[in-house]
Every structure is written in structure tokens, then in C-alpha cells.
């Protein structure tokens, strides 16, 4: 089972991240929401989140493991708001932080 939790932050509060699995959009997740998807295979899959031209780094997971991903934008403090243009234009591929935790 794949579970994605979106944490709160200062930017993109009302906008959803597109959930891309194996190159296909399967849903959207907004701030404070949880997205779950059951896989019935033992294949490796890729996960990426996108908003406009910004995204997360592609993560891999196996369809037979229970895995959680936590996501948030890289803008989490008021000081970081001043860096938002830097992230948008120069680090767009890591604008969304996506961290993996395998359930035991």
C-alpha cells in the first residue's frame, strides 16, 4: 500500500500537487490531505509530485511493500519565502520535498 501525507507549509497552501506514478497522473493531493493507493504486484514503481514546472525528485518503491511518503514544499519559514524565486527557477526539480518511510 502506498500512502502519501502532505504536510502544511507557507507556499501553495490552496493548490494541489499532481501525483505521478510510473509517468502517469493518478491524482492530486492538497495541504493536510492523505492519498492512498493499493498495489497488487511485486513490481518497482516510480513516484513524483509536480506543481506547474516544479517537482520532487523521483522516488522508487516496490508494489508489495507498505510505504509512506511525506511531502511538503521547500518553503517552510518566512525567511525561506525570499528564496522561493531561486527554488522556482534554479532548483525546480527539488521544489517539493518527498521523503520515504517504509512501514514495519
Coordinates of C-alpha atoms in Angstrom, one line a residue:
X1 CA 0.0 0.0 0.0
X2 CA 1.3 3.4 -0.9
X3 CA 0.4 6.3 1.4
X4 CA 1.3 9.9 0.8
X5 CA 0.9 12.6 3.5
X6 CA 1.1 16.3 2.6
X7 CA 2.3 18.5 5.4
X8 CA 1.4 22.1 5.9
X9 CA 3.6 24.9 4.7
X10 CA 3.7 28.6 3.7
X11 CA 3.5 28.3 0.0
X12 CA 1.0 26.6 -2.3
X13 CA -1.5 26.3 0.5
X14 CA -4.6 26.1 -1.7
X15 CA -3.0 24.3 -4.6
X16 CA -2.7 20.5 -5.1
X17 CA 0.4 18.6 -6.1
X18 CA -0.2 16.2 -9.0
X19 CA 0.7 12.6 -8.1
X20 CA 2.6 10.9 -10.9
X21 CA 3.2 7.1 -10.7
X22 CA 5.1 5.4 -13.5
X23 CA 4.8 8.6 -15.6
X24 CA 1.0 8.8 -15.3
X25 CA -1.1 11.2 -13.3
X26 CA -3.2 9.3 -10.8
X27 CA -4.4 12.0 -8.5
X28 CA -3.8 15.2 -6.6
X29 CA -3.0 16.0 -3.0
X30 CA -3.7 19.2 -1.2
X31 CA -2.3 20.5 2.1
X32 CA -3.2 18.4 5.1
X33 CA -4.6 15.5 2.9
X34 CA -3.6 11.9 2.7
X35 CA -3.6 9.9 -0.5
X36 CA -3.7 6.0 -0.5
X37 CA -3.3 3.5 -3.4
X38 CA -3.2 -0.3 -3.2
X39 CA -0.9 -2.2 -5.5
X40 CA -1.3 -5.9 -6.2
X41 CA 2.1 -6.6 -7.7
X42 CA 5.7 -7.0 -6.8
X43 CA 7.0 -4.6 -9.4
X44 CA 9.1 -1.5 -8.8
X45 CA 7.3 1.8 -9.4
X46 CA 8.3 5.4 -9.5
X47 CA 6.6 8.3 -7.7
X48 CA 7.0 12.0 -8.4
X49 CA 4.9 15.0 -7.4
X50 CA 4.5 18.1 -9.6
X51 CA 3.1 21.6 -9.5
X52 CA 3.4 23.7 -12.6
X53 CA 7.0 23.2 -13.8
X54 CA 8.3 22.4 -10.3
X55 CA 8.5 18.9 -8.9
X56 CA 10.0 16.5 -6.4
X57 CA 12.9 14.2 -7.1
X58 CA 11.7 10.8 -8.5
X59 CA 11.4 8.2 -5.8
X60 CA 11.1 4.4 -6.2
X61 CA 9.1 1.9 -4.3
X62 CA 8.0 -1.7 -4.6
X63 CA 4.3 -2.6 -5.1
X64 CA 4.3 -5.3 -2.4
X65 CA 5.7 -3.1 0.4
X66 CA 3.7 -0.8 2.7
X67 CA 5.4 2.5 2.2
X68 CA 4.6 6.1 3.3
X69 CA 5.9 9.3 1.7
X70 CA 5.7 12.7 3.4
X71 CA 5.7 15.7 1.1
X72 CA 5.9 19.5 1.6
X73 CA 7.3 22.4 -0.3
X74 CA 10.8 23.5 0.4
X75 CA 9.4 26.9 1.6
X76 CA 8.7 26.3 5.3
X77 CA 9.7 29.5 7.1
X78 CA 9.1 33.2 6.4
X79 CA 12.8 33.7 5.7
X80 CA 12.7 31.0 3.0
X81 CA 9.9 32.9 1.2
X82 CA 12.6 35.2 -0.1
X83 CA 14.4 32.2 -1.6
X84 CA 11.2 31.0 -3.4
X85 CA 12.3 32.5 -6.8
X86 CA 15.6 30.8 -6.5
X87 CA 13.9 27.4 -6.0
X88 CA 11.4 28.0 -8.7
X89 CA 13.9 29.0 -11.4
X90 CA 17.1 27.1 -10.4
X91 CA 16.0 24.2 -8.2
X92 CA 12.6 23.4 -9.7
X93 CA 13.3 19.6 -9.6
X94 CA 13.5 19.7 -5.8
X95 CA 10.9 22.3 -5.0
X96 CA 8.7 19.6 -3.4
X97 CA 10.4 17.6 -0.7
X98 CA 9.4 13.9 -0.8
X99 CA 10.7 11.6 1.9
X100 CA 10.1 7.9 2.1
X101 CA 9.4 5.8 5.2
X102 CA 8.8 2.1 4.9
X103 CA 6.2 0.7 7.4
X104 CA 7.4 -2.2 9.5

